[in-house]
């Protein structure tokens, strides 16, 4: 059994880790911390966990995190980097679901997250946690920077095209739509039901923190310089990301369907749908699957790639567990095989 | 034109007043206050108002409320009673959409709202603002306590039965369901889209502030002592209250349909639907109409009364304007004739 | 492994059986039939099943149902009773998710479902499939009539009170709210998103088929004659039933909390919540758990019982699998342990 | 008063016409037809209209359409062109909310709508009903082809750029999101609440009937050859279209904000929002307003134009009434001034 600690368990990625780990045969959740709610049983805050978790939230200072094999940080940005050195020094592996170990450049981190990076040396060794790109490095990593929800969908969507050098990487567009849980469990006016329901809005058009993360990942595989326009929108759904990606094809006879099918053959959590298919977010709801369909509108030189994922699973907690499985030598799908919930 | 001031305009009842008053031919909104957002144009906070309101929120101290003919309070409880004396003294009429002038008994007010009443003498003269009950008194009132959203639906639903003394008033049940806007524009976790959507919950089962308000109103018309069980629920809709009311009938041959039809004949904003009809909240969405259907399940001695209203219109801002029309001698429906928005 | 056939797999209970059975270690789904969609792979109709089911829908005539150990009927009413005799004769056990084997009285069946019962003798031996009531009988049953979604919630909610004879059974009220999937996967106008969203409606007030089913079950355990008013409503959620139950208490010092806790002690899928708790439907979403909270409003002689379940799981497919587990000697929770999906 | 007939009033555009015309001081709705529902009072089918419309649906053969001044067709495609000649001959003006008079080329009509055009001569004289483009022609038109919902938003969004010749018209992208009412009041599985809620999907990626309509309109104003990729999506909202438009700018120092502000100065129903603004669909809900915000992401040569409209108002019934006002010499905003419903 893997002894597991979770730092900051009162948000949506925290409770989603708990939900998924309850079904994981090798998971032994030993501690879950919350400064503010120390003492509260997790099943009191989240009645969906009643009968399955006896744990209460503990103050971070009282939790024996050093006695864990792995610690997940489901915290605001800045917490994981403050504690990582001590944990890693104690032989604990760290998976950060926030942004502390995503951007390789400490200056970029500081620019976007408005705080200096606390441990640039650890940042250098941290591995960016998309298994479909960095599988081998993740197995050995001491620290994994678990990707953002948008970056997972957008990178896996563009990846085959950029690796193959078949598109004009200077003119990429990612028009993305996210369910409201993507913004976290925060009491903010614009996330209220009465504000977000029966509504559709763009946000972050002038700059979103996931932009540099996506660009970094795509540039790493692109054979040519890259520029991306990223437009996030809020759609009135609880879960789900839908990414509509546009890329100008530079090789007219490109067989998109074959390219994607081959690239993701054997991947347990990337499903390339048949030609002509139109994915929807509910086809991955509450599961770790990401589905892709590729299209090429008639009379156009654009590849149109449609990607769906559950932002809290493949876009956060599920991918974190997929990374944990790799780090501990377990079959990659362990505990992640539940089918999507439909309807 | 009626010179109008609105105190506390950044909540849902405030913006709903602005929406409805824009269509009112006699309304001249002169001031709208917000301590926190003073200086912000209302159309910046609520882009739906762009092009129709040049007003900015002003600090309450800077607003010439005494120069208005009527001031609406769309504030938290406790604000209106602190300012009412000065306004009334200046000849301004006051319509409070909060609870300060709803409960006639200052002790009951203190018990439920956790603050002593600031002006029990004014409370005595204040009129409870349901036109279908207090029409004549409202015309002359200097201060109107505009009813809560649940109380409007529940009182108008039970009213004909209690006035006629045809039910066992000791065993009334009001099982009520409200859209999320009823809780106001407040950044609270349980009102988040990701919490309230695809969900249904009860709340306030142990005691809800609208219970004494409803009981006071019903007791005033009941011929016998009265007891009410009130169970509010939250339904994932933006607007709308649906009240399912149960009352034991004591006169077996009672013609419910005739009773209700007669009681509300001529009322512009109470629609008694035909026998067998099943109302839905969208049939009144964004309008001041309240619809009632009466049923009597076979084999039962219960009257089952179904009531729908828009909590922000007939349950708040619309009824407040209906009261204003009465107070200023205008036709009661002025500015309130827009049809419900369906779908 | 249990060889399983599913008749009529294109509705919500059918796809929910497939979702749940994919996680069941002893389930081997061998056939799934649909006259209309014979030949279509199930994963084409329901992409959420991609990669986990190779089955295609088969014409009922071509499916080897007699070679199965158990056949689930997820069909319209009337289909199961036409095929049950042949299957049972071949040693196949039958679990009907429609109404053919729910009402013990063939005349009642005919009155409510507008068709004569095809096999009154089999109806006599059929067992009504609520394990918390009929556990031992279910183990040995050849035919199980799986309960309706409302009846499961309402019966389990009232059960302890009626068994104990502590309420006035002549005055029961069940005010129930259901998500839209409860109406099935049928192309009907009133189930459209644009009709049902941002709306709340009552229906079936004059008579609903679940009424006689509930009354039959409650009368069987009640010590005194019983009468029930049942008011179903449609709430804009995909899944979930919320039942608010009212019963007049005849024993003033009754300890409701203790009564329920004791009655359901040890039940794997009935969770009696702590005193004062307020359940919500999402706390059971996509799981087989049913949660109950009991209240007693001050100044009232009513017990107010709040019950939540997922209509497609404990209210349909999950309970059917719970019954299958009992019938085949498996631990009752096998394959049903996934936690609710929240948010 | 304008005598008005509506052919095919049982869909969403029909009931929306009724809602809006009830507030129009010059509208006298004389007839509304439905073959299937002849005899049914409109207020029985749509209780939101109770008390305001005494009309019943009449069989088209019995309606005195020739006695009207204007007839709206809120019908499936193909109906208006079959009746237009007779009506026009009788001096009645025709506004078709379906597609019969949108595509100028009869062959294109036949290709996309799978039926030959019944009156190519009338098609030639018909005017495409976007007042912001064709105001003067609409005034004199006998037949107006009222635009589709997507085409209104996309054309008005791209218009200033194309008229000015400042973008590469060969590389336009319109990524559009529509509420479910845009698909009409049709009993189809994919429009069910339980299918469309908590979901997000693309559709029509291989070809959508609004594509040729948009392309025709844009080509007419573009100074250079034009190609457009159009990706429609379904979002779980009742009303609202959100169009995210991408166009490569060919003039680096272009002042987008000034361009749009100038183009739409004085337009009563096009609101160019301030620089940096992010529109949302609820800011136009139930109103005839269309709002536009223009952006230019840093490091990119793309103009990103965000457009919101209510698909049933400015995208259908509201624009039809705007056209009617022009045709009958009324102030263009008559009856269309109600503010958006927020929240």
mmCIF file of N, CA and C in Angstrom, chain B residues 221-268:
data_model
loop_
_atom_site.group_PDB
_atom_site.id
_atom_site.type_symbol
_atom_site.label_atom_id
_atom_site.label_comp_id
_atom_site.label_asym_id
_atom_site.label_seq_id
_atom_site.Cartn_x
_atom_site.Cartn_y
_atom_site.Cartn_z
ATOM 1 N N UNK B 221 -55.729 36.280 8.964
ATOM 2 C CA UNK B 221 -56.983 36.018 8.227
ATOM 3 C C UNK B 221 -57.670 34.733 8.669
ATOM 4 N N UNK B 222 -56.981 33.917 9.438
ATOM 5 C CA UNK B 222 -57.562 32.633 9.818
ATOM 6 C C UNK B 222 -58.613 32.810 10.901
ATOM 7 N N UNK B 223 -59.647 32.015 10.813
ATOM 8 C CA UNK B 223 -60.698 32.076 11.815
ATOM 9 C C UNK B 223 -60.373 31.200 13.017
ATOM 10 N N UNK B 224 -59.376 30.375 12.900
ATOM 11 C CA UNK B 224 -59.012 29.452 13.984
ATOM 12 C C UNK B 224 -57.505 29.482 14.169
ATOM 13 N N UNK B 225 -57.017 28.978 15.328
ATOM 14 C CA UNK B 225 -55.565 28.975 15.565
ATOM 15 C C UNK B 225 -54.827 28.228 14.464
ATOM 16 N N UNK B 226 -53.598 28.642 14.266
ATOM 17 C CA UNK B 226 -52.896 28.204 13.068
ATOM 18 C C UNK B 226 -51.529 27.645 13.410
ATOM 19 N N UNK B 227 -51.165 26.540 12.734
ATOM 20 C CA UNK B 227 -49.799 26.027 12.827
ATOM 21 C C UNK B 227 -49.360 25.594 11.444
ATOM 22 N N UNK B 228 -48.109 25.888 11.136
ATOM 23 C CA UNK B 228 -47.597 25.690 9.776
ATOM 24 C C UNK B 228 -46.247 25.005 9.835
ATOM 25 N N UNK B 229 -46.067 23.971 9.016
ATOM 26 C CA UNK B 229 -44.728 23.423 8.782
ATOM 27 C C UNK B 229 -44.264 23.940 7.430
ATOM 28 N N UNK B 230 -43.097 24.540 7.423
ATOM 29 C CA UNK B 230 -42.569 25.209 6.216
ATOM 30 C C UNK B 230 -41.220 24.578 5.889
ATOM 31 N N UNK B 231 -41.126 23.960 4.733
ATOM 32 C CA UNK B 231 -39.884 23.296 4.331
ATOM 33 C C UNK B 231 -39.358 23.917 3.043
ATOM 34 N N UNK B 232 -38.345 24.768 3.145
ATOM 35 C CA UNK B 232 -37.788 25.353 1.921
ATOM 36 C C UNK B 232 -36.719 24.454 1.306
ATOM 37 N N UNK B 233 -36.677 24.448 -0.016
ATOM 38 C CA UNK B 233 -35.674 23.678 -0.756
ATOM 39 C C UNK B 233 -35.030 24.578 -1.798
ATOM 40 N N UNK B 234 -33.837 24.191 -2.217
ATOM 41 C CA UNK B 234 -33.114 24.921 -3.263
ATOM 42 C C UNK B 234 -33.120 24.081 -4.534
ATOM 43 N N UNK B 235 -33.620 24.638 -5.619
ATOM 44 C CA UNK B 235 -33.668 23.927 -6.895
ATOM 45 C C UNK B 235 -32.758 24.625 -7.900
ATOM 46 N N UNK B 236 -32.106 23.888 -8.775
ATOM 47 C CA UNK B 236 -31.124 24.506 -9.673
ATOM 48 C C UNK B 236 -31.758 25.301 -10.808
ATOM 49 N N UNK B 237 -32.392 26.377 -10.444
ATOM 50 C CA UNK B 237 -32.936 27.334 -11.404
ATOM 51 C C UNK B 237 -32.490 28.708 -10.942
ATOM 52 N N UNK B 238 -32.412 29.651 -11.845
ATOM 53 C CA UNK B 238 -32.020 31.002 -11.465
ATOM 54 C C UNK B 238 -33.156 31.672 -10.709
ATOM 55 N N UNK B 239 -34.313 31.692 -11.331
ATOM 56 C CA UNK B 239 -35.478 32.358 -10.754
ATOM 57 C C UNK B 239 -36.606 31.351 -10.537
ATOM 58 N N UNK B 240 -37.539 31.742 -9.722
ATOM 59 C CA UNK B 240 -38.751 30.959 -9.582
ATOM 60 C C UNK B 240 -38.942 30.384 -8.199
ATOM 61 N N UNK B 241 -40.167 30.529 -7.714
ATOM 62 C CA UNK B 241 -40.578 29.809 -6.516
ATOM 63 C C UNK B 241 -41.764 28.939 -6.883
ATOM 64 N N UNK B 242 -41.705 27.708 -6.408
ATOM 65 C CA UNK B 242 -42.824 26.783 -6.559
ATOM 66 C C UNK B 242 -43.227 26.375 -5.153
ATOM 67 N N UNK B 243 -44.461 26.682 -4.771
ATOM 68 C CA UNK B 243 -44.953 26.309 -3.443
ATOM 69 C C UNK B 243 -46.012 25.235 -3.600
ATOM 70 N N UNK B 244 -45.800 24.114 -2.940
ATOM 71 C CA UNK B 244 -46.806 23.055 -2.902
ATOM 72 C C UNK B 244 -47.405 23.067 -1.503
ATOM 73 N N UNK B 245 -48.670 23.429 -1.435
ATOM 74 C CA UNK B 245 -49.313 23.666 -0.137
ATOM 75 C C UNK B 245 -50.333 22.573 0.149
ATOM 76 N N UNK B 246 -50.337 22.114 1.386
ATOM 77 C CA UNK B 246 -51.274 21.064 1.803
ATOM 78 C C UNK B 246 -52.111 21.572 2.968
ATOM 79 N N UNK B 247 -53.419 21.425 2.858
ATOM 80 C CA UNK B 247 -54.321 21.853 3.942
ATOM 81 C C UNK B 247 -55.479 20.874 4.046
ATOM 82 N N UNK B 248 -55.758 20.372 5.253
ATOM 83 C CA UNK B 248 -56.890 19.455 5.430
ATOM 84 C C UNK B 248 -58.210 20.210 5.319
ATOM 85 N N UNK B 249 -59.058 19.747 4.437
ATOM 86 C CA UNK B 249 -60.357 20.386 4.222
ATOM 87 C C UNK B 249 -61.349 19.895 5.276
ATOM 88 N N UNK B 250 -62.086 20.827 5.842
ATOM 89 C CA UNK B 250 -63.049 20.410 6.862
ATOM 90 C C UNK B 250 -64.483 20.418 6.324
ATOM 91 N N UNK B 251 -64.652 20.913 5.121
ATOM 92 C CA UNK B 251 -66.000 20.926 4.521
ATOM 93 C C UNK B 251 -65.944 20.062 3.258
ATOM 94 N N UNK B 252 -66.456 18.847 3.351
ATOM 95 C CA UNK B 252 -66.212 17.862 2.291
ATOM 96 C C UNK B 252 -66.638 18.307 0.894
ATOM 97 N N UNK B 253 -67.708 19.084 0.787
ATOM 98 C CA UNK B 253 -68.203 19.391 -0.557
ATOM 99 C C UNK B 253 -67.667 20.723 -1.085
ATOM 100 N N UNK B 254 -66.570 21.153 -0.528
ATOM 101 C CA UNK B 254 -66.005 22.435 -0.928
ATOM 102 C C UNK B 254 -65.615 22.451 -2.420
ATOM 103 N N UNK B 255 -66.009 23.517 -3.113
ATOM 104 C CA UNK B 255 -65.613 23.704 -4.517
ATOM 105 C C UNK B 255 -64.379 24.604 -4.552
ATOM 106 N N UNK B 256 -63.225 23.964 -4.516
ATOM 107 C CA UNK B 256 -61.972 24.711 -4.441
ATOM 108 C C UNK B 256 -61.812 25.670 -5.613
ATOM 109 N N UNK B 257 -62.098 25.166 -6.798
ATOM 110 C CA UNK B 257 -61.891 25.970 -7.999
ATOM 111 C C UNK B 257 -62.724 27.258 -7.938
ATOM 112 N N UNK B 258 -63.963 27.115 -7.541
ATOM 113 C CA UNK B 258 -64.832 28.295 -7.471
ATOM 114 C C UNK B 258 -64.351 29.264 -6.396
ATOM 115 N N UNK B 259 -63.920 28.712 -5.282
ATOM 116 C CA UNK B 259 -63.450 29.556 -4.185
ATOM 117 C C UNK B 259 -62.285 30.447 -4.630
ATOM 118 N N UNK B 260 -61.306 29.838 -5.271
ATOM 119 C CA UNK B 260 -60.132 30.603 -5.688
ATOM 120 C C UNK B 260 -60.472 31.561 -6.824
ATOM 121 N N UNK B 261 -61.239 31.093 -7.777
ATOM 122 C CA UNK B 261 -61.600 31.945 -8.905
ATOM 123 C C UNK B 261 -62.294 33.207 -8.414
ATOM 124 N N UNK B 262 -63.197 33.032 -7.475
ATOM 125 C CA UNK B 262 -63.956 34.181 -6.973
ATOM 126 C C UNK B 262 -63.036 35.120 -6.174
ATOM 127 N N UNK B 263 -62.218 34.544 -5.325
ATOM 128 C CA UNK B 263 -61.374 35.386 -4.461
ATOM 129 C C UNK B 263 -60.452 36.285 -5.282
ATOM 130 N N UNK B 264 -59.923 35.738 -6.364
ATOM 131 C CA UNK B 264 -58.930 36.504 -7.124
ATOM 132 C C UNK B 264 -59.485 37.110 -8.416
ATOM 133 N N UNK B 265 -60.802 37.108 -8.557
ATOM 134 C CA UNK B 265 -61.394 37.732 -9.739
ATOM 135 C C UNK B 265 -60.957 39.195 -9.813
ATOM 136 N N UNK B 266 -60.513 39.611 -10.965
ATOM 137 C CA UNK B 266 -60.130 41.009 -11.134
ATOM 138 C C UNK B 266 -58.725 41.341 -10.700
ATOM 139 N N UNK B 267 -58.071 40.436 -10.047
ATOM 140 C CA UNK B 267 -56.688 40.722 -9.652
ATOM 141 C C UNK B 267 -55.790 40.700 -10.896
ATOM 142 N N UNK B 268 -55.025 41.758 -11.113
ATOM 143 C CA UNK B 268 -54.207 41.774 -12.331
ATOM 144 C C UNK B 268 -53.019 40.810 -12.275
#
